Coordinates of C-alpha atoms in Angstrom, one line a residue:
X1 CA 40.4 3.9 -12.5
X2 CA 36.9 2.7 -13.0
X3 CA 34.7 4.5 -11.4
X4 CA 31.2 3.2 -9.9
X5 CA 28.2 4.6 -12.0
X6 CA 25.5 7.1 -10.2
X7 CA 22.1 8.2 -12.0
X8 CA 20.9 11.3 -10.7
X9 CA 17.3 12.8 -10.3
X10 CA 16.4 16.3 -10.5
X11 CA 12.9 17.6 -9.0
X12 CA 11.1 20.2 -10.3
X13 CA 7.1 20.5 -8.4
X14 CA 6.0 22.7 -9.5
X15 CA 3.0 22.5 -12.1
X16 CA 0.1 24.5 -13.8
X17 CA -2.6 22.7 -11.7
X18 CA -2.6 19.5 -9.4
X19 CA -4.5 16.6 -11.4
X20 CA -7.2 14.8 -9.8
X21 CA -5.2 11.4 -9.7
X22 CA -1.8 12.9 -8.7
X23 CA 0.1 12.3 -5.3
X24 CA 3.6 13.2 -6.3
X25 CA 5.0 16.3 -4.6
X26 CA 3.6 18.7 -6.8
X27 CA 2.1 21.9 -7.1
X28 CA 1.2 25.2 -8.7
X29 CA 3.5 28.0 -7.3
X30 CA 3.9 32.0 -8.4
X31 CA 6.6 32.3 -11.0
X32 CA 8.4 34.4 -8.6
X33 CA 9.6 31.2 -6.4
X34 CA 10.8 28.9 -9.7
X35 CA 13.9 31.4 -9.8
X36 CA 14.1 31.1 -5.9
X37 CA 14.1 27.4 -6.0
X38 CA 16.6 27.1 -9.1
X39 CA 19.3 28.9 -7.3
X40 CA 18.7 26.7 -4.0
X41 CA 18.9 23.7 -5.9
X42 CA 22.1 24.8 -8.0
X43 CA 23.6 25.2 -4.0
X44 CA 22.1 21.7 -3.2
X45 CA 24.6 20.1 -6.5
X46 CA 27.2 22.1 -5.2
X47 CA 27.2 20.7 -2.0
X48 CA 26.4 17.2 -2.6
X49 CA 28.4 16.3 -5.6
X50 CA 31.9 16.6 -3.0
X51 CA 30.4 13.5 -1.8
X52 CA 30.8 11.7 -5.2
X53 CA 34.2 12.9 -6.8
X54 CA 34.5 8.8 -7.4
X55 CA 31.3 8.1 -9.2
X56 CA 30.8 8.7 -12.8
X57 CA 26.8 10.0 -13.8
X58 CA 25.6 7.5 -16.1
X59 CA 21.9 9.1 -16.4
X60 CA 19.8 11.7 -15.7
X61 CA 16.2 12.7 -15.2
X62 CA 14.7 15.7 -14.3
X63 CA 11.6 14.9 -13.6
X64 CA 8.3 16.6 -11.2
X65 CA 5.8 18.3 -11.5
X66 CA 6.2 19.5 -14.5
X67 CA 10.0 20.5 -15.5
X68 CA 8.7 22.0 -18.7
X69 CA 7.5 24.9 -17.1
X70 CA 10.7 26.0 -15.7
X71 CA 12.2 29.0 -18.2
X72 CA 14.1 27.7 -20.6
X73 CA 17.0 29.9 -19.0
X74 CA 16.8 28.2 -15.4
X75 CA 17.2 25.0 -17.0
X76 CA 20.1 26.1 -19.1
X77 CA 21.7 27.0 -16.1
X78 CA 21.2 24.2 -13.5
X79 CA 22.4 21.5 -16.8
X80 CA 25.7 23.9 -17.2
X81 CA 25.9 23.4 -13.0
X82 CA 25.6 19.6 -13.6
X83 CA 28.4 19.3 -15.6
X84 CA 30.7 21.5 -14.1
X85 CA 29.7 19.6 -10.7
X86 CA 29.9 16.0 -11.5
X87 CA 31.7 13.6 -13.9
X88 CA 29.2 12.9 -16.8
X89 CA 29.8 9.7 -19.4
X90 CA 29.9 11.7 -22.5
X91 CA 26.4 9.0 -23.5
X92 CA 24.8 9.7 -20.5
X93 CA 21.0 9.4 -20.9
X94 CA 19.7 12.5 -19.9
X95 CA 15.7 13.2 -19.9
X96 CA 13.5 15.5 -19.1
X97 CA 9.9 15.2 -18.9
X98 CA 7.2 17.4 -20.6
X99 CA 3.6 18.3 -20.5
X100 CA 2.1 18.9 -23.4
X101 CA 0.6 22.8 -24.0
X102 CA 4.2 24.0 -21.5
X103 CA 6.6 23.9 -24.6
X104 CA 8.2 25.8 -27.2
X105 CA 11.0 25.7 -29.7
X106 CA 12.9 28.0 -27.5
X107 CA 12.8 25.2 -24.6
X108 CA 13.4 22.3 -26.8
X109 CA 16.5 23.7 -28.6
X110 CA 17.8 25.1 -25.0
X111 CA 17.3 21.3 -24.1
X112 CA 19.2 19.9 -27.0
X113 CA 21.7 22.7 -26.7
X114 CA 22.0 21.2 -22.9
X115 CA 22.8 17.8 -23.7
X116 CA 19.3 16.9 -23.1
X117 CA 18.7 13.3 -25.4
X118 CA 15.4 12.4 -24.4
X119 CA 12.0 13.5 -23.6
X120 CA 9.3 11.8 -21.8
X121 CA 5.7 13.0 -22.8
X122 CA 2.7 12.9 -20.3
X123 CA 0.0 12.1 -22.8
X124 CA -2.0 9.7 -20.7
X125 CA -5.2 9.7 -23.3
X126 CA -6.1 10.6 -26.9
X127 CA -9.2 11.1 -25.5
X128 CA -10.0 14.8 -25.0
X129 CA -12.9 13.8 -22.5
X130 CA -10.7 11.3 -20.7
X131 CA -8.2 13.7 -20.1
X132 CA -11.0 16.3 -18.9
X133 CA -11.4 13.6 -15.9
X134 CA -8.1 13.2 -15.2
X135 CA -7.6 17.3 -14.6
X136 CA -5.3 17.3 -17.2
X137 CA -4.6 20.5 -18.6
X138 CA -4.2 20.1 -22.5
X139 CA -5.9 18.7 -25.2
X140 CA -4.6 15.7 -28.1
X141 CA -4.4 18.7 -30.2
X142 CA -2.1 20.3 -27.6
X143 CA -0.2 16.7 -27.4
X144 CA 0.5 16.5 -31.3
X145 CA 2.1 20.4 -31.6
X146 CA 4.6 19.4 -28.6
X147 CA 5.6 16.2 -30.2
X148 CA 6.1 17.4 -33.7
X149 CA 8.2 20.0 -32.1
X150 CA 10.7 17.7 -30.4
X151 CA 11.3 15.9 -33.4
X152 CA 11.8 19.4 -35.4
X153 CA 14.1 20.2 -32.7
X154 CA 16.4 17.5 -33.1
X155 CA 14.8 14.7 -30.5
X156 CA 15.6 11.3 -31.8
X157 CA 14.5 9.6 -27.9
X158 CA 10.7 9.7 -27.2
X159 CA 8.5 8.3 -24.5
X160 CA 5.3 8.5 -24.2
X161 CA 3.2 7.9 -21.2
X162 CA -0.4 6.4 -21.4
X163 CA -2.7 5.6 -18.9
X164 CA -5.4 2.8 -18.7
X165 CA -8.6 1.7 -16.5
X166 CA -9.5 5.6 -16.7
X167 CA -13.1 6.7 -15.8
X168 CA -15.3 6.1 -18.3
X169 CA -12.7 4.4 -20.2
X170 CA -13.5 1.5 -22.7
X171 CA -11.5 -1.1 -24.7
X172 CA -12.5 1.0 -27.7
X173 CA -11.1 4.1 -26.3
X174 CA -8.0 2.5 -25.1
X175 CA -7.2 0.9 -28.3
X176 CA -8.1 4.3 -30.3
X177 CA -5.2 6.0 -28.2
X178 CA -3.0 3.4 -28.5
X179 CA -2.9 3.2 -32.4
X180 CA -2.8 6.4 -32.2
X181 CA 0.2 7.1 -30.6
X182 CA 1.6 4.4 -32.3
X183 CA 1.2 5.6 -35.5
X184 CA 3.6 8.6 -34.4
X185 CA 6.6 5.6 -33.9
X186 CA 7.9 7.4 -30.4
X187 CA 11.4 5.4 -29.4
X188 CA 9.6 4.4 -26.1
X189 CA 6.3 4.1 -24.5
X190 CA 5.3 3.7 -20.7
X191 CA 1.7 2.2 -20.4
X192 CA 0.2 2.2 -16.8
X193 CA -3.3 1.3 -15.2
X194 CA -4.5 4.0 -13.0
X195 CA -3.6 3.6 -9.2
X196 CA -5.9 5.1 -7.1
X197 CA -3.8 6.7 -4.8
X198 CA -4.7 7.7 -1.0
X199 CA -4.8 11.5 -0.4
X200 CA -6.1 12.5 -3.8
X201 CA -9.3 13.5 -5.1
X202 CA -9.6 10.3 -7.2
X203 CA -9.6 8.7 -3.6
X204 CA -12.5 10.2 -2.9
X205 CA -14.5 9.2 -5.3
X206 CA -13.3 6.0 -5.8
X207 CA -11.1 4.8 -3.4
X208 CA -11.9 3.0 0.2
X209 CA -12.8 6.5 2.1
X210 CA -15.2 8.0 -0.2
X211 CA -16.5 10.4 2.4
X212 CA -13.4 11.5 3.7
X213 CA -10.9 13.1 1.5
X214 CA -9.2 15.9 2.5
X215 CA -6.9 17.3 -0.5
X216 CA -5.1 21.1 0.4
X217 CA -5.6 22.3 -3.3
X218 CA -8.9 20.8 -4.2
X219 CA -12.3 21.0 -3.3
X220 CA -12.9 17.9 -1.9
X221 CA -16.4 17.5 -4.2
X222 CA -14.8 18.8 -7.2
X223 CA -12.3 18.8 -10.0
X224 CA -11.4 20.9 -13.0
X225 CA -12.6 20.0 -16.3
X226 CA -12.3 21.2 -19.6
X227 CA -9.3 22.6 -21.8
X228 CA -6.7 23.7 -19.7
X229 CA -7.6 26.6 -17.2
X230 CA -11.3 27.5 -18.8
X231 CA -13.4 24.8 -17.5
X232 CA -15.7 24.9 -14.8
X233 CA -15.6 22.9 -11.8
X234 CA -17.4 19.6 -12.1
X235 CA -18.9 17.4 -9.4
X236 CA -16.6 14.5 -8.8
X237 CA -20.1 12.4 -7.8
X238 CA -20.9 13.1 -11.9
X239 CA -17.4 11.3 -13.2
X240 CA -18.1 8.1 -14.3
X241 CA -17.2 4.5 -13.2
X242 CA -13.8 2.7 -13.4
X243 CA -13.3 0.0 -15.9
X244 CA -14.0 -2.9 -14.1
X245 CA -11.2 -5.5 -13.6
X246 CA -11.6 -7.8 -16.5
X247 CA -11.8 -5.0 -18.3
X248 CA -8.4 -3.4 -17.0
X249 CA -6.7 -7.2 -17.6
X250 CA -7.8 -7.0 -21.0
X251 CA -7.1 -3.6 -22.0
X252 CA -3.2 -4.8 -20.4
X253 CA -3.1 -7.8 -23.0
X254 CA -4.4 -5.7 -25.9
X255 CA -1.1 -2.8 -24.9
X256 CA 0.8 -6.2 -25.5
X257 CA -0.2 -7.6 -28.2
X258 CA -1.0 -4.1 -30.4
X259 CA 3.2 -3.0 -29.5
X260 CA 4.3 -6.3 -30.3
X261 CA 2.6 -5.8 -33.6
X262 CA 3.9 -2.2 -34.4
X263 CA 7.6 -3.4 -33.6
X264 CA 7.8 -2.7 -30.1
X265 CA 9.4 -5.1 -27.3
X266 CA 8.0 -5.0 -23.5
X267 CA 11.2 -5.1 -21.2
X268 CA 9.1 -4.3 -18.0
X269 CA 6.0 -5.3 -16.9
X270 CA 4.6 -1.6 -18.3
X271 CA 7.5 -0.8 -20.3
X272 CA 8.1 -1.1 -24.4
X273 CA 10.6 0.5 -27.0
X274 CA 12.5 -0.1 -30.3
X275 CA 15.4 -1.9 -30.1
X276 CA 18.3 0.2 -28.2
X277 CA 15.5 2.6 -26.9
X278 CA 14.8 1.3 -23.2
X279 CA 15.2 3.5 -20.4
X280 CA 18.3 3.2 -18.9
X281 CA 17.9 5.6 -15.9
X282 CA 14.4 3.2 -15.2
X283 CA 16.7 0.0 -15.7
X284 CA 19.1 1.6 -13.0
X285 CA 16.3 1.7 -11.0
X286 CA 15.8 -1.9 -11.3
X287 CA 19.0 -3.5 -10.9
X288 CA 20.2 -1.9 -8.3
X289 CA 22.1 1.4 -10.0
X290 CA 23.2 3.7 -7.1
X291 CA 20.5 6.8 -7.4
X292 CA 21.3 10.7 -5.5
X293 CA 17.8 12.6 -5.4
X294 CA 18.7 16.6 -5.5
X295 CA 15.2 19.5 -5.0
X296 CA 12.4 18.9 -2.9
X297 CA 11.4 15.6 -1.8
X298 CA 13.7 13.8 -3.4
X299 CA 15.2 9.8 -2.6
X300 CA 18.3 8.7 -2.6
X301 CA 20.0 5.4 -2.7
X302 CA 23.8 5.6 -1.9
X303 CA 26.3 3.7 0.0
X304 CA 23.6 1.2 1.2
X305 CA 21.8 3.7 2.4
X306 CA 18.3 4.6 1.4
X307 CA 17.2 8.6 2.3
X308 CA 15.0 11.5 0.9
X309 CA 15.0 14.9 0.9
X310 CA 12.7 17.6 3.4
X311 CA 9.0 18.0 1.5
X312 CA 9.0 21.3 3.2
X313 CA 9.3 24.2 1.0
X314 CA 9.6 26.9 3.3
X315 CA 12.1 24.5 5.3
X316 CA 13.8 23.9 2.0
X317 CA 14.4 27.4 0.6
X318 CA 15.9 28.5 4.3
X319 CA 18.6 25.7 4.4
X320 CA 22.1 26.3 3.4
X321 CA 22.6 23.6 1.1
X322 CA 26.2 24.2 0.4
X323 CA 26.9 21.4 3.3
X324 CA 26.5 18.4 1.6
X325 CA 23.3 16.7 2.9
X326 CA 21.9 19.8 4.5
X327 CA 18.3 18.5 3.0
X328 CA 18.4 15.1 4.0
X329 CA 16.1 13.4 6.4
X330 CA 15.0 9.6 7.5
X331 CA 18.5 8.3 6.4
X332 CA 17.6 4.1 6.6
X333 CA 20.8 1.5 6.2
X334 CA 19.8 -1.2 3.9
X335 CA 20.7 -4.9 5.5
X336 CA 21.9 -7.5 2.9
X337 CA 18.4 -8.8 3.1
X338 CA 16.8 -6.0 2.0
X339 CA 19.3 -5.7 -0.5
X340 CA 18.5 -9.4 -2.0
X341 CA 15.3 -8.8 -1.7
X342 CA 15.0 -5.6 -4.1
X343 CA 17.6 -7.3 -6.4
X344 CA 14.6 -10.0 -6.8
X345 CA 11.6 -8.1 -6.9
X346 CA 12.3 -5.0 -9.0
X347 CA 14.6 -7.1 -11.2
X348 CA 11.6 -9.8 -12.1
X349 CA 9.6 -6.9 -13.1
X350 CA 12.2 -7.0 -16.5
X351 CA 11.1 -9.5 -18.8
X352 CA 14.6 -10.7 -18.9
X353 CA 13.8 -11.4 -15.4
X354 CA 17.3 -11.8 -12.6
X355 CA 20.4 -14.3 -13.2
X356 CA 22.3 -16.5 -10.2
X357 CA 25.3 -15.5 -11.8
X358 CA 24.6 -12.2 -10.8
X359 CA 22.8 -12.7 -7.5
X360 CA 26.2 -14.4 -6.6
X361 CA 28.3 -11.7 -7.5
X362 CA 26.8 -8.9 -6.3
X363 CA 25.9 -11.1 -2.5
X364 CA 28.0 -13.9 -2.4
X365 CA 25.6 -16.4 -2.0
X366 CA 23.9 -18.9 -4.0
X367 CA 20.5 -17.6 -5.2
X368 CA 19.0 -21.1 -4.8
X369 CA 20.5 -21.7 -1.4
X370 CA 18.7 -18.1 -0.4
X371 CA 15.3 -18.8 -2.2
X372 CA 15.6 -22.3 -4.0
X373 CA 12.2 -23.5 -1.9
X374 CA 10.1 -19.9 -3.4
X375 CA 11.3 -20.4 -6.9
X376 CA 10.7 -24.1 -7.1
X377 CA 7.1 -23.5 -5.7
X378 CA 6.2 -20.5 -8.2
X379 CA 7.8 -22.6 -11.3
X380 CA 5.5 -26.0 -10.3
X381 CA 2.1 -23.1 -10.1
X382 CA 3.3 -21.8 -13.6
X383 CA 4.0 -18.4 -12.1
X384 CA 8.2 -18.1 -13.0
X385 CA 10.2 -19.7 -15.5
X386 CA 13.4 -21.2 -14.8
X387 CA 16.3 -21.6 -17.7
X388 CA 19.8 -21.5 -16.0
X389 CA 21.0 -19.3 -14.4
X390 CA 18.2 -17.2 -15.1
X391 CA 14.6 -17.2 -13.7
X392 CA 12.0 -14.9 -15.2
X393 CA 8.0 -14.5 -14.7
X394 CA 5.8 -16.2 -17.2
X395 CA 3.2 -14.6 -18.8
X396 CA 0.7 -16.2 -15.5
X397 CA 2.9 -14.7 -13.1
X398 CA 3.2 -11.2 -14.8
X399 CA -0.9 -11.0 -14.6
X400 CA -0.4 -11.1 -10.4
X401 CA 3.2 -10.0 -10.4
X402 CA 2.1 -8.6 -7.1
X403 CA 1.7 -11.5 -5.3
X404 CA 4.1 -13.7 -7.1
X405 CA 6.7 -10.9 -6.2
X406 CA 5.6 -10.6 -2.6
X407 CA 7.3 -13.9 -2.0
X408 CA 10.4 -13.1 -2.6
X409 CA 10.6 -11.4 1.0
X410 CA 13.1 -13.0 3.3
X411 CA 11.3 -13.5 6.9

C-alpha cells in the first residue's frame, strides 16, 4: 500500500540570547529545563504519531531556537524516539539547524550517527560588525570552525543562511559575504532581506512604532553587541540606517547573478543549490506536503486542517501529551478555496512556478476556469509567464512577487 507522505517539524526554543531582529518563539532558558522539555516532547511523538500509522515521514527538520544547543545526548534520544514512532523513507531528508560557536565534533558525529543528512547554518553576515547589530552571538571566525567541522564529520548537505538590507549594510559588504561563502561551495544557500518584524527590538528602531516597543527580554533602548556574551549594551538610537530600497533590490539581483555564476540555480524566490541539493522539507512546504508540528508553538497542516501548538511553557510542560493532540489549539478547517489559493501563491514562489495539470488533479477543476481572468491580466503587464500547462513569474513579477501573488486570492 502507498502510503501518503508527512514532513515533520521538531521545535527546539531555546537559545543563548534573543537577537535583536528575532520574533520566532525563542528564548534563553536554564539548562535544567532542556532535559524537562526533551522528555515532554518524546511524550508529545508518542502520542501523536497513533494518529499517523498511514503516512510515511518523507522529511524532517528540527529547527528553533537554536537546536544545537541541546546535548548531544537529548538529541540522540528524541531521533531514536522518531524512528521507533513513525515510518521513516529510508532517504528521508532530515536537517537540523545550527548556530555557529554551539557545536562540536561530539554533536555532529551524534547527528550523523542519528541519521541526520543535513545541516542548516545561521551565518547571516561575514561581517563581524554586522553581525554585532543583529545580536548575534558569534563571530565569521566562529562561522568557519563550525563548517569545517560538519564536513570533517561526514556532512555532504549544507545550507547556509545569509541575510541582506542589514544596518549599515552596503553592496560592498554584501557582495564580500556572498563570495565568501561561496568560495566554501555549501550544497545550499538561503538568502533573505531583513523583515522588520513587529514586537522586536529592530521594531523599535526602525519599524512604524519607534517609541513604543515593548520586548520581555530586552531593554527596549538597547541591544547586545560585541562577540558573543562580552559586549556591552549599545544604544539602539546609535545602530545605523537600513539600506535603502534600491539598494536592497540591487543587493537581490547581485545574490542572483553572483550564484548563477558559481554554479548555483535559484528554485525559490530566496532559495539556490547545486543540482539535487534543494530543500525538500521547504519544497513540501510549498506544494502542499502534509506537515505535523511537535514542541512548543509548533503548526500543523493535516487532514485539511491547519493548527498549532500552545506557546505556553509552563502550560506545555504540565500537559500529558500521551493523548494525541493534548497541545493543540486554534484548530482552522481549510475550504477548497483556501486550498487553491496556497496551491497558487506558495507554489509561484518556485521558479518552476505551478502546472494545470496538477491544479486539476489535486481540485478537480480547471485552473483557467478558476483564475483564467488573473493570469491573463498579469501575463499582458509582464508580471507571469505562461507556457502550457505551466505558468511561472517572470523576472518583473518576482521583484513585487507580493503583489503579483496577492491576486491570486479567490473573493
Amino acid at each position: 500500500m502507498n502510503k501518503k507522505k508527512l514532513e515533520l517539524y521538531l521545535h527546539i526554543p531555546f537559545c543563548v540570547r534573543k537577537c535583536a531582529y528575532c520574533d520566532f518563539l525563542s528564548f534563553a532558558a536554564p539548562e535544567r529545563m532542556y532535559r524537562e522539555y526533551v522528555d515532554k516532547l518524546i511524550e508529545e511523538i508518542y502520542g501523536q504519531s497513533e494518529n499517523f500509522r498511514e503516512y510515511q515521514v518523507v522529511s524532517i527538520f528540527v529547527g528553533g531556537g537554536t537546536p544545537s544547543l541541546l546535548p548531544a545526548s537529548l538529541m540522540e534520544e528524541l531521533f531514536a524516539v522518531l524512528h521507533q514512532c513513525f515510518d521513516i523513507e529510508a532517504d528521508a531528508e532530515i536537517t537540523i539547524e545550527a548556530n555557529p560557536g554551539t557545536l562540536t565534533m561530539e554533536k555532529l558525529e551524534l547527528y550523523r550517527q542519528s541519521g541526520v543528512n543535513r545541516l542548516s547554518l545561521g551565518l547571516q553576515s561575514a561581517d563581524d560588525q554586522e553581525l554585532n547589530y543583529l545580536g548575534r552571538i558569534h563571530t565569521y571566525e566562529d562561522f568557519l570552525k563550525s563548517y569545517q567541522r560538519a564536513r570533517q564529520a561526514g556532512f555532504t548537505n549544507i545550507n547556509v543562511d545569509l541575510m541582506s538590507a542589514l544596518p549599515g549594510q552596503d553592496l560592498h559588504s554584501w557582495k564580500t559575504t556572498l563570495r565568501k561563502v561561496l568560495m566554501l561551495k555549501p550544497e545550499h544557500i538561503s538568502a533573505y532581506s531583513l523583515i522588520i518584524e513587529e514586537g522586536t527590538p529592530f521594531y523599535s528602531r526602525y519599524g512604524e512604532g519607534k517609541n513604543s516597543c515593548s520586548c520581555s527580554q530586552w531593554d527596549s533602548q538597547t541591544i547586545w553587541t560585541g562577540r558573543g556574551l562580552k559586549g556591552s549594551p549599545m544604544s539602539l538610537w546609535a545602530l545605523p540606517d537600513l539600506p535603502d530600497e534600491e539598494t536592497d533590490r540591487e543587493m537581490y539581483h547581485i545574490t542572483k547573478e553572483l550564484m548563477a555564476a558559481h554554479g548555483y540555480h535559484r528554485y525559490e524566490i530566496s532559495n539556490y543549490a547545486r543540482s539535487g541539493c534543494e530543500c525538500l522539507h521547504n519544497k513540501g512546504y510549498w506544494t502542499g506536503t502534509e506537515y505535523l508540528g511537535l514542541g512548543l508553538g509548533a503548526s500543523s497542516y493535516t487532514f485539511f486542517h491547519r493548527y498549532h501548538n500552545t506557546d505556553d511553557m509552563e502550560e506545555y510542560l504540565s500537559l500529558d501529551l500521551s493523548e494525541a493532540g493534548a497541545a493543540v489549539r486554534d484548530i482552522q478547517e481549510i475550504s477548497l478555496e483556501e486550498r487553491m489559493e496556497e496551491f497558487m501563491f506558495l507554489g509561484l514562489r518556485m521558479m518552476e512556478g505551478v502546472s494545470g495539470t496538477d491544479f486539476f488533479s489535486r481540485f478537480g477543476q480547471n485552473m483557467w476556469n478558476v483564475y483564467g481572468t488573473v493570469i491573463e491580466r498579469l501575463e499582458q503587464q509582464g508580471l507571469l509567464e505562461v507556457e502550457m500547462p505551466v505558468i511561472r513569474l517572470t523576472e518583473q513579477g518576482i521583484d513585487v512577487s507580493n503583489r503579483v501573488l496577492s491576486q491570486f486570492l479567490l473573493d
